[in-house]
Coordinates of C-alpha atoms in Angstrom, one line a residue:
M1 CA -144.5 -241.2 6.9
D2 CA -142.7 -243.0 9.8
E3 CA -144.6 -245.6 11.8
I4 CA -147.4 -244.3 14.1
R5 CA -148.2 -246.4 17.1
F6 CA -151.7 -245.6 18.3
A7 CA -154.2 -246.7 20.9
V8 CA -158.0 -246.8 20.8
L9 CA -160.0 -246.0 23.9
G10 CA -163.4 -247.6 23.5
T11 CA -164.1 -250.7 21.4
G12 CA -167.7 -250.1 20.5
G13 CA -168.7 -249.6 16.9
I14 CA -166.3 -246.7 16.2
G15 CA -163.3 -248.1 18.1
R16 CA -163.6 -251.6 16.5
R17 CA -163.9 -250.2 13.0
T18 CA -160.9 -247.9 13.6
L19 CA -158.8 -250.9 14.4
D20 CA -160.2 -252.7 11.3
V21 CA -159.5 -249.7 9.0
S22 CA -156.0 -249.4 10.3
K23 CA -155.1 -252.7 8.7
Q24 CA -155.3 -250.9 5.3
K25 CA -152.9 -248.2 6.6
P26 CA -149.4 -249.7 6.7
E27 CA -148.0 -246.6 8.5
L28 CA -150.4 -247.1 11.4
T29 CA -149.7 -249.8 14.1
P30 CA -152.4 -250.3 16.7
V31 CA -150.6 -251.2 19.9
A32 CA -153.4 -250.8 22.6
A33 CA -157.1 -250.9 22.9
C34 CA -159.5 -250.9 25.8
D35 CA -163.1 -250.9 26.8
R36 CA -164.7 -250.9 30.3
H37 CA -164.0 -254.6 30.7
G38 CA -160.4 -254.9 29.8
V39 CA -157.3 -253.9 27.9
A40 CA -155.1 -255.3 25.2
I41 CA -151.6 -254.0 24.8
D42 CA -148.8 -255.2 22.5
H43 CA -146.1 -252.7 21.5
D44 CA -145.2 -254.9 18.5
G45 CA -148.7 -254.4 17.2
L46 CA -152.1 -256.0 18.1
D47 CA -153.4 -258.9 16.0
V48 CA -156.5 -257.0 15.0
D49 CA -158.2 -259.9 13.3
E50 CA -157.8 -262.1 16.3
L51 CA -158.8 -259.4 18.8
L52 CA -162.0 -258.4 16.9
S53 CA -163.1 -261.9 16.1
A54 CA -162.6 -263.1 19.7
T55 CA -164.1 -260.1 21.6
E56 CA -167.4 -259.6 19.8
G57 CA -167.8 -256.3 21.5
N58 CA -166.0 -256.8 24.8
I59 CA -162.2 -257.0 25.2
A60 CA -162.6 -258.9 28.4
S61 CA -165.4 -259.9 30.7
D62 CA -166.3 -262.3 33.5
G63 CA -167.0 -264.9 30.8
G64 CA -164.7 -266.3 28.1
T65 CA -162.4 -269.0 27.4
T66 CA -158.8 -267.7 27.8
A67 CA -157.4 -266.9 31.2
V68 CA -154.6 -264.4 30.9
K69 CA -151.9 -264.2 33.5
E70 CA -149.5 -261.3 34.1
S71 CA -146.6 -261.4 36.5
G72 CA -147.8 -264.8 37.7
E73 CA -151.2 -263.5 38.8
N74 CA -154.5 -264.2 37.2
K75 CA -155.7 -260.9 35.8
G76 CA -159.1 -262.1 34.8
V77 CA -160.8 -264.0 32.1
A78 CA -160.4 -262.5 28.7
A79 CA -162.2 -263.1 25.4
S80 CA -158.9 -262.6 23.5
S81 CA -155.5 -264.0 24.2
Q82 CA -154.1 -260.5 23.9
A83 CA -156.4 -259.0 26.5
V84 CA -156.5 -258.8 30.3
S85 CA -159.5 -258.0 32.4
T86 CA -159.0 -254.8 34.5
E87 CA -161.0 -252.3 36.5
T88 CA -158.7 -249.5 35.3
P89 CA -158.5 -249.8 31.5
I90 CA -157.8 -246.2 30.6
D91 CA -155.2 -245.9 33.3
D92 CA -153.6 -249.1 32.0
V93 CA -153.2 -247.6 28.6
I94 CA -151.9 -244.3 30.0
A95 CA -149.3 -246.3 31.9
E96 CA -147.9 -247.5 28.6
S97 CA -148.3 -244.1 26.8
D98 CA -144.6 -243.3 26.6
A99 CA -144.5 -245.8 23.7
I100 CA -147.7 -244.5 22.0
D101 CA -147.7 -241.7 19.4
A102 CA -151.4 -241.1 19.3
V103 CA -154.7 -242.0 21.0
L104 CA -158.1 -242.1 19.5
I105 CA -160.8 -241.4 22.1
A106 CA -163.8 -243.4 20.8
L107 CA -165.9 -243.1 24.0
P108 CA -169.5 -241.8 24.2
N109 CA -169.5 -238.4 25.8
F110 CA -172.4 -239.1 28.2
E111 CA -171.1 -236.5 30.6
H112 CA -170.2 -233.2 29.0
D113 CA -166.8 -233.1 30.7
F114 CA -166.0 -236.7 30.3
I115 CA -163.6 -236.4 27.3
P116 CA -161.9 -233.3 28.8
R117 CA -161.4 -235.3 32.0
V118 CA -159.9 -238.2 30.1
A119 CA -157.5 -235.7 28.5
D120 CA -156.6 -234.4 32.0
R121 CA -155.4 -237.8 33.0
F122 CA -153.0 -237.9 30.0
V123 CA -151.6 -234.5 31.0
E124 CA -151.2 -235.6 34.6
A125 CA -149.2 -238.6 33.4
D126 CA -146.9 -236.4 31.4
Y127 CA -148.0 -237.8 28.1
S128 CA -146.6 -236.1 25.0
G129 CA -148.3 -237.0 21.8
V130 CA -151.6 -236.8 20.0
L131 CA -155.1 -237.1 21.3
V132 CA -158.1 -237.3 18.8
D133 CA -161.8 -237.5 19.7
V134 CA -165.0 -237.9 17.7
L135 CA -167.3 -236.0 20.1
K136 CA -170.5 -234.4 19.0
R137 CA -171.3 -231.7 21.5
S138 CA -170.6 -228.0 20.9
R139 CA -170.2 -227.1 24.5
V140 CA -167.3 -229.5 25.0
I141 CA -165.1 -227.6 22.6
G142 CA -164.8 -224.7 25.1
M143 CA -163.8 -227.1 27.9
L144 CA -161.0 -228.4 25.7
E145 CA -160.0 -224.8 24.7
D146 CA -159.6 -224.1 28.5
R147 CA -157.0 -226.7 28.6
T148 CA -154.9 -225.3 25.8
D149 CA -152.1 -224.1 28.0
A150 CA -151.9 -227.5 29.8
F151 CA -151.7 -229.3 26.4
E152 CA -149.0 -227.0 25.1
S153 CA -146.9 -227.4 28.2
A154 CA -147.3 -231.2 28.0
G155 CA -146.5 -231.4 24.3
I156 CA -150.0 -232.6 23.4
T157 CA -151.7 -232.0 20.0
F158 CA -155.4 -232.4 20.5
V159 CA -157.8 -232.6 17.5
C160 CA -161.4 -232.3 18.7
G161 CA -164.5 -233.5 16.7
A162 CA -162.6 -235.6 14.1
G163 CA -165.3 -238.0 12.9
A164 CA -167.9 -237.5 10.2
T165 CA -169.9 -234.6 11.7
P166 CA -168.1 -232.9 13.3
G167 CA -165.0 -233.8 11.4
F168 CA -165.2 -234.8 7.7
L169 CA -168.2 -232.6 7.0
T170 CA -166.7 -229.7 9.0
G171 CA -163.7 -229.9 6.8
A172 CA -165.9 -230.1 3.6
A173 CA -167.6 -226.9 4.7
A174 CA -164.3 -225.2 5.3
L175 CA -163.1 -226.1 1.8
A176 CA -166.4 -225.0 0.2
A177 CA -166.1 -221.7 2.0
Q178 CA -162.9 -220.8 0.2
S179 CA -164.9 -219.5 -2.8
F180 CA -166.4 -216.7 -0.7
V181 CA -165.2 -213.6 1.1
T182 CA -168.2 -213.8 3.4
V183 CA -170.2 -216.9 4.5
E184 CA -173.9 -216.4 5.3
E185 CA -174.9 -220.0 6.1
V186 CA -173.6 -223.5 6.5
E187 CA -176.2 -226.3 6.4
I188 CA -175.2 -229.9 7.2
W189 CA -177.7 -232.6 6.5
W190 CA -176.8 -236.3 7.1
G191 CA -178.3 -239.6 6.4
V192 CA -177.3 -242.9 8.1
G193 CA -178.7 -246.4 7.7
L194 CA -177.7 -248.8 10.5
K195 CA -179.7 -251.9 10.3
S196 CA -176.8 -254.3 10.2
G197 CA -174.6 -252.2 12.5
Y198 CA -177.2 -251.3 15.2
E199 CA -175.8 -253.7 17.8
D200 CA -172.3 -252.3 17.2
N201 CA -173.5 -248.7 17.4
R202 CA -175.7 -248.5 20.5
G203 CA -173.6 -245.7 22.0
T204 CA -173.8 -243.6 18.8
V205 CA -177.6 -244.1 18.6
R206 CA -178.0 -243.2 22.3
E207 CA -176.0 -240.0 21.8
D208 CA -178.2 -239.1 18.7
I209 CA -181.4 -239.6 20.7
A210 CA -180.1 -237.1 23.2
H211 CA -180.6 -234.5 20.4
L212 CA -184.3 -235.1 20.1
P213 CA -186.4 -232.2 21.5
E214 CA -187.8 -234.1 24.5
Y215 CA -184.5 -235.6 25.6
D216 CA -181.0 -234.5 26.7
I217 CA -177.7 -236.1 27.4
E218 CA -178.3 -236.5 31.2
T219 CA -181.7 -238.2 30.6
V220 CA -180.4 -240.5 27.9
R221 CA -177.4 -241.5 30.0
E222 CA -179.7 -243.0 32.6
M223 CA -182.1 -244.8 30.2
S224 CA -181.9 -248.6 29.9
D225 CA -181.3 -250.3 26.5
E226 CA -185.0 -251.3 26.6
E227 CA -186.0 -247.7 27.0
I228 CA -183.8 -246.6 24.1
E229 CA -185.3 -249.3 21.9
A230 CA -188.8 -248.1 22.9
V231 CA -187.9 -244.6 21.7
I232 CA -186.8 -246.1 18.4
D233 CA -190.0 -248.1 18.1
E234 CA -192.0 -244.9 18.8
H235 CA -190.4 -243.5 15.6
D236 CA -190.8 -246.7 13.6
G237 CA -187.0 -247.0 13.5
V238 CA -186.5 -243.8 11.7
L239 CA -185.4 -240.7 13.7
E240 CA -185.2 -237.2 12.2
F241 CA -183.1 -234.5 13.9
H242 CA -183.1 -230.8 13.4
D243 CA -180.9 -228.0 15.0
M244 CA -178.6 -230.5 16.6
E245 CA -176.0 -229.4 19.1
H246 CA -173.2 -230.7 17.0
A247 CA -169.8 -229.1 17.4
D248 CA -169.5 -228.2 13.7
D249 CA -170.8 -224.8 14.6
V250 CA -168.2 -223.9 17.2
L251 CA -165.4 -225.6 15.1
L252 CA -166.2 -223.5 12.0
E253 CA -166.3 -220.4 14.1
R254 CA -162.9 -221.3 15.6
A255 CA -161.6 -221.5 12.1
G256 CA -163.0 -218.1 11.1
I257 CA -165.4 -219.5 8.6
C258 CA -168.6 -218.0 10.0
D259 CA -170.5 -217.4 13.3
A260 CA -171.6 -220.5 15.1
E261 CA -175.2 -219.3 14.9
D262 CA -175.0 -219.5 11.1
V263 CA -174.4 -223.3 11.1
T264 CA -177.3 -225.8 11.3
V265 CA -176.9 -229.6 11.6
G266 CA -179.7 -232.2 11.1
G267 CA -180.2 -235.6 9.6
I268 CA -182.1 -238.8 9.5
L269 CA -181.1 -242.1 11.2
D270 CA -182.8 -245.3 10.0
V271 CA -182.1 -248.4 12.0
T272 CA -184.4 -250.5 9.9
S273 CA -182.3 -250.4 6.7
D274 CA -178.7 -250.3 5.7
E275 CA -179.6 -247.8 2.9
K276 CA -179.2 -244.2 3.7
P277 CA -182.6 -242.5 4.2
T278 CA -181.3 -239.3 2.7
T279 CA -178.1 -238.1 1.0
T280 CA -175.5 -236.5 3.2
T281 CA -175.0 -232.9 2.0
V282 CA -173.1 -229.8 3.0
R283 CA -174.3 -226.5 1.6
V284 CA -172.3 -223.3 2.1
T285 CA -173.9 -220.0 1.0
G286 CA -171.8 -216.9 0.7
T287 CA -170.7 -213.9 -1.4
T288 CA -167.6 -214.0 -3.7
F289 CA -165.0 -211.3 -4.0
D290 CA -166.7 -210.1 -7.1
G291 CA -170.1 -209.7 -5.5
E292 CA -171.7 -212.9 -6.6
R293 CA -173.9 -214.8 -4.1
G294 CA -173.8 -218.5 -4.5
T295 CA -174.1 -221.9 -2.7
N296 CA -171.4 -224.5 -2.9
T297 CA -172.8 -228.0 -2.4
F298 CA -170.8 -231.1 -1.3
E299 CA -172.5 -234.5 -1.4
L300 CA -171.3 -237.9 -0.1
D301 CA -172.1 -240.8 -2.3
D302 CA -174.8 -243.0 -0.7
A303 CA -172.5 -246.0 -1.1
T304 CA -170.1 -244.6 1.5
S305 CA -171.3 -245.8 4.9
M306 CA -171.4 -243.9 8.2
E307 CA -168.6 -246.3 9.3
A308 CA -166.4 -245.3 6.3
N309 CA -167.1 -241.6 6.8
V310 CA -166.3 -241.6 10.5
N311 CA -163.3 -243.9 10.7
G312 CA -161.3 -243.0 7.6
P313 CA -161.4 -239.3 8.4
A314 CA -160.6 -239.9 12.1
L315 CA -157.4 -241.8 11.2
G316 CA -156.6 -239.1 8.6
Y317 CA -156.9 -236.3 11.2
L318 CA -154.9 -238.5 13.5
K319 CA -152.1 -238.7 11.0
S320 CA -152.2 -235.0 10.3
A321 CA -152.0 -234.3 14.0
V322 CA -149.0 -236.6 14.4
R323 CA -147.2 -234.6 11.7
R324 CA -147.9 -231.4 13.6
N325 CA -147.0 -232.9 16.9
R326 CA -143.6 -234.1 15.6
G327 CA -143.1 -230.5 14.2
G328 CA -143.6 -229.1 17.7
E329 CA -147.2 -227.7 17.2
Y330 CA -149.2 -228.3 20.4
G331 CA -152.6 -227.3 21.7
V332 CA -156.2 -227.7 20.5
F333 CA -157.1 -227.9 16.9
G334 CA -160.5 -228.4 15.1
P335 CA -160.7 -230.3 11.8
A336 CA -161.2 -227.1 9.8
E337 CA -158.0 -225.7 11.2
L338 CA -156.0 -228.5 9.5
L339 CA -157.3 -227.3 6.1
P340 CA -156.7 -224.1 4.0
G341 CA -157.4 -220.9 6.1
F342 CA -160.5 -219.0 5.2

């Protein structure tokens, strides 16, 4: 496959690991990355090792050691020699997007329309290429579908929900469904251990807490880090989720696998241990063409971390989307739509 030049919006846990994983993919060249503090852009390819080791979570900030100048003007103090401090990081990436084939949006969706609004900014800038997100909320899919005409006109191929769940496990369910002519139920149950990665995954943990019965995305968005940690302490570091509003349901319905109401997602998050508290499993129950009722079960090995199961698939979906984009296929796609049709 020809070289793919890509950008990452957001350098929290998911964004940083995406850059790290890309080092193992010679066809992928990261050329831009940003967070709320700054931006790093190099069209010849970012030095990922230098960027990650220097930033420690922030591309640029008010502190640091390396002053970066652009056009003779001090643009701020950056943690990495590749980075500049900026108040408009996403806009700065968009300004360079003519030379970018794909963009991974690794930003927490703390406002339901945040990722769709980010996509709008690329459309308005006449970007033509691939956008991929790792969002978790069912209701956001409809907002992206409403933009299908705009994406098609712009030449954008948008893959929504391309992480682990939704994403990897959505695709697993779509494959498991091929055995059946009717699907009665899809059950997704995940386990994540995050002790060593908690500091790098605060956005992910915060989004998960929004799925607890007594919380919602608006409430959690306004909570301080101390309040989030208090919630975790109340659960002794182990949070269990049921009937989550994960976009797997809508994405499987889009692909014609089953009705959204037939999909359930839940799991256990343990921030006290790196070991998975439960095995991640996908169960698809249905009836075959010859009248047999059965359940196909797909399990992830406990040795594959949440990080591996999010970032590898996200880059895989990104590559698939680039192939479609280069072939002239534009619009909105879910992960299951990039697999065999049910």
